[in-house]
Amino acid sequence: MGMGGGETTKSGGGRAGNRWGGGGGGRGCSGVGERQPGGRDDREGEGAGETTGGCGSTSRGELRLICVSPHCTPNLAESIVDQISSSEDQIVKPSLRSSQHRLNPNSIQQTNAIMAPPAQSYKSPSPSQPSGKGEVSDLKLQLRQLAGSRAPGTDDSKRDLFKKVISYMTVGIDVSSLFSEMVMCSATSDIVLKKMCYLYVGNYAKGNPDLALLTINFLQKDCRDEDPMIRGLALRSLCSLRVANLVEYLVGPLGLGLKDSNGYVRMVAAIGAFKLYHISAATCVDADFPSMLKSLMLHDSDSQVVANCLSALQEIWSLEASSSEEASKEREALLSKPVIYYLLNRFKDFNEWAQCLVLDLVSKYVPSDSNDIFDIMNLLEDRLQHANGAVVLATVKVFLHMTLSMTDVHQQVYERIKAPLLTLVSSGSQEQSYALLNHLHLLVMRAPMLFSSDYKHFYCQYNEPSYVKKLKLDMLTAVANENNTYEIVTELCEYVANVDVAIARESVRAVGKIALQQYDVNAIVDRLLQFLEMEKGYVTAEALVLVKDLLRKYPQWSQDCIAVVGNISSRNVQEPKAKAALIWMLGEYCQDMVDAPYVLENLIENWDDEHSAETLPFMEVANMVDIVFVHLVKARVKSWEELAFSKNIVRLHLLTAVLKCFLKRPPETQKALGAALAAGLSDSHQDVHDRALLYYRLLQYNVSIADSVVNPPKQAVSVFTDTQNSEIKDRIFDEFNSLSVVYQKLVTKGALIFLSLNISIRHLVFIPLQFTHLLHLDHSSSSTLFLGTG
Amino acid sequence: MAGAASALFLLDIKGRVLVWRDFRGDVSAAQAERFFTKLIEKEGDPESHDPVVYDNGVTYMFIQHNNVYLMTASRQNCNAASLLLFLHRVVDVFKHYFEELEEESLRDNFVVVYELLDEMMDFGYPQYTEAKILSEFIKTDAYRMEVTQRPPMAVTNAVSWRSEGIRYKKNEVFLDVVESVNILVNTNGQIIRSDVVGALKMRTYLSGMPECKLGLNDRVLLEAQGRTTKGKAIDLDDIKFHQCVRLARFENDRTISFIPPDGSFDLMTYRLSTQVKPLVWVEAQVERHSRSRIEIMVKARSQFKERSTATNVEIELPVPADSTNPTIRTSMGSANYAPENDALVWKIKSFPGGKEYMLRAEFSLPSITAEEAAPERKAPIRVKFEIPYFTVSGIQLLLMFVRYLKIIEKSGYQALPWVRYITMAGEYELRLI
């Protein structure tokens, strides 16, 4: 098939575009475009005359100030200004004062405004600090003087003043009192002034209905300006006002805008209709804008208009779909073959962002047969070579989703997308690498072999930010297999020795994770044990936790590990998690460690120092704490998810370890056990107290049963629970190229939904029921301790 | 749903809002500012924080540029890769307008900033981000009414990246083939990773709507087609083109033909993962004579042909923190102690191929160190250099990479193409100390 197919489809698209363009062929820039500099003055006069007339016919009485045009004589203008300002004082001022506080939606603190005066030093006649009233009223005066002036250079001075007003507004000074002067001054054809005025009115109209009404009239007039640029800008400002009770004024200009001869105006109008929908869905639907957007989308010759219609329709119809059957049909129609093919045929006209939009739509399209799939893929193939990473990623999504049902092609797609993705990771910005690495991680979870020979791309550079390094470590962990483990682990060991602490910790954990997912852990165990001997507190701490996990999965390594662990002085271990791990090993392997009882005894002597307030997520605790305790906890908490277990993890471990040790080596441990139980019973923390009491009663009741509870037959853990379940992964894959991938969680309508933690408790062994009465403890809440479920 | 941004913020270094555009009215500036200042305070160094953060129903994505943060806020499940890239484009556009994007330049240009932001994003959807195209919309002071009063070009034009009616007295094209060498050497002196990232950077000053045709070396093309060639071949892993290149043409007959944008752009980028011999090799020996004195001996060797010369060579050698009293001797170039980076920087203006230079430095160390001293960050040796008239991929071929560059325009003017080659160090790290 090859790319020739793509080429022909493309040219076909060109023809189709012409056909559909139809009546709009003469679109674009009629007379307006060729406006010559020389003829400007005349036109201005005419234009102003026209607009005054036009305005007079539509405007309401109190808004006449807007119609002041350069056509007026200075005297006349002056008098109108006076007249207006007196009336404006009555209308605007009171409401202004009352809404002073909310008038400033930017809410940049006053301090900020004072600290940061606008940096410009314009040719301002008053060089004083722009701290408030004086300055603003000064501006007001100057604007008023300029409003009626037609002297050459007026526009320039106006620009300077306008700029000043805009900077005041931006830094948070309230300049809303200049409203009428600003509007008056912008009765000009100078587009720069217009733009600044739109900015100004857009900012202040939102909070103030009176001003909004004035603004709307002014903008409505400009929507009929002869300059398409002004029409577009005015329309955009009009639609951005977001004042719900004024939406009726939007319908007319929008309807005209959608039919405008200029592409820029239509492009703005398409988004404008969308904005209207957000302010008042009913008004938008009643005015039949969705269907107008649809026909524009299918027929407009300007690609950006098409793109904007598409984004509007996608959102409008999916929001409408719940209430209207028609809308949900329309939503489906967007994904129909003719629409998709139409967009794809015009694909190369779109700019890069619009291409992303279309690609996202295409990824949801269900192709009719395999030819359909191949046609689309051939057409889009070259997008993988696009310089814009977002386009590449969107194309990847299309390819992956289209081929889901065709296993072998899907595999080929993985091969094809590999190189472009790797290039994007290593070139471009760090933020881009971050987003991409998240996606690669998702891919590698689905196709583990994908990057196994390209693992070197995930080696960390010295000056990369740590968020990239962390993801690279995750990638290295994920791509490790029998063939590359050695190199990867060697590289990870470099990070442990070299870079910053957070990454060093992550690297140790990464080595541990690789060890836990491999069958041949020979070399890795040695490395881990070397970490223990590195004499860096944080490395030792992380390594201890890992060795503990390793022993739970591979008990056969206990000999080697215990020999090294035995040499570690417990004094050098400070972190609660690591200490708990060490204590667990001391208890579990007390027979292999000669001085285990004495180490424990030492630790118990320092009982009071072991008050660690570390909070751990529940499952981490469940993974490491022994069974009985888990049972206790389970009885107490209402829901698994809510539980974050806190505190005293070291003391709890100490109790268990001492008991284990006692059962194996009673004479040496008796003293320590006594001390531990005494300390535990008098402990202020409920969990510690309960456990001490439980052990005490167990021992009283029957020592051999105590032994079977604390030292059950060991089962190697095959899978740790923190590995995510595949259902979530599949659903995240459906949302490829969205935030879901970055968060590794499902995101729906912006709210994160944490799928219930898939807690598998198969490796937890339960106490035989007949012993539950031992748990009957002597405090008020005892009833809750009975185990409800098995 | 692709998801749209709710608002776009430009914040100062302390996280206060300088300028913002509210697109959807569902995230307030106060809310965003509160979130972001807290983030900065908490982290101290926002560099280390993920660029995508979720807070109270809103996803914030941000990048930093000089003393300014650019941030989008969204309540939808939007596309992270695309929005982050968009923020970088915004930076590019601002740079085009203000030379440099920083707080000062924003404060000086509020009006233009607003105008640009409004044209680049509407209602949370990216629109146009090409600086050249945007200049059609933006009428700053530099663009007076009398000069331009045309309808926006992009929307009426088939070639969205180039305006019509461009005129130059002298028509010129500059093509720079820039290859950066990334290399990573581990403590045993083994190269654990090496690749070359190349770019064909163009600067065009051409009138009208010129058609350009670029011929690359045949072997590159054959290789890209997947055919094997005799002898050494260039193994380009991945090629990416600027949007102006007619990709279908490239796939069919292997010519790169395009109508270039005006000004500078990257025509093509490629990646080559091949075992490159380190062009500049550095060996270092560190001796701690006592607790208070350290001696470093460094050998730098150029491993390329004698006819080429590396320029602006800069070797950054890590030294222990708090080193004092440096005594440095070099056989070439000059070396300076840069205590702020805990490094010794050795600069050699010109380093011909096949040469070897030495450096010997001695430092005093504080004899008393704090008990709780932060663990030593062992930095790698980093090298920067440029080698003009040299390409790694080209040298493999013993042929030049670019064969021809043709420019055809209806008016038939003669354009002068200038082609330069340069190889430079990219991420060039040797973990030798």
CSV table of C-alpha atoms in Angstrom, one decimal, chain B residues 19 112 142 160 317 359 397 421:
chain,number,residue,atom,x,y,z
B,19,VAL,CA,-0.8,38.2,34.2
B,112,VAL,CA,1.2,42.6,23.9
B,142,ALA,CA,6.0,48.4,16.0
B,160,SER,CA,0.0,28.5,7.0
B,317,LEU,CA,35.8,18.9,37.0
B,359,LEU,CA,46.2,20.0,34.2
B,397,LEU,CA,30.7,8.0,5.4
B,421,TYR,CA,28.7,21.7,9.7
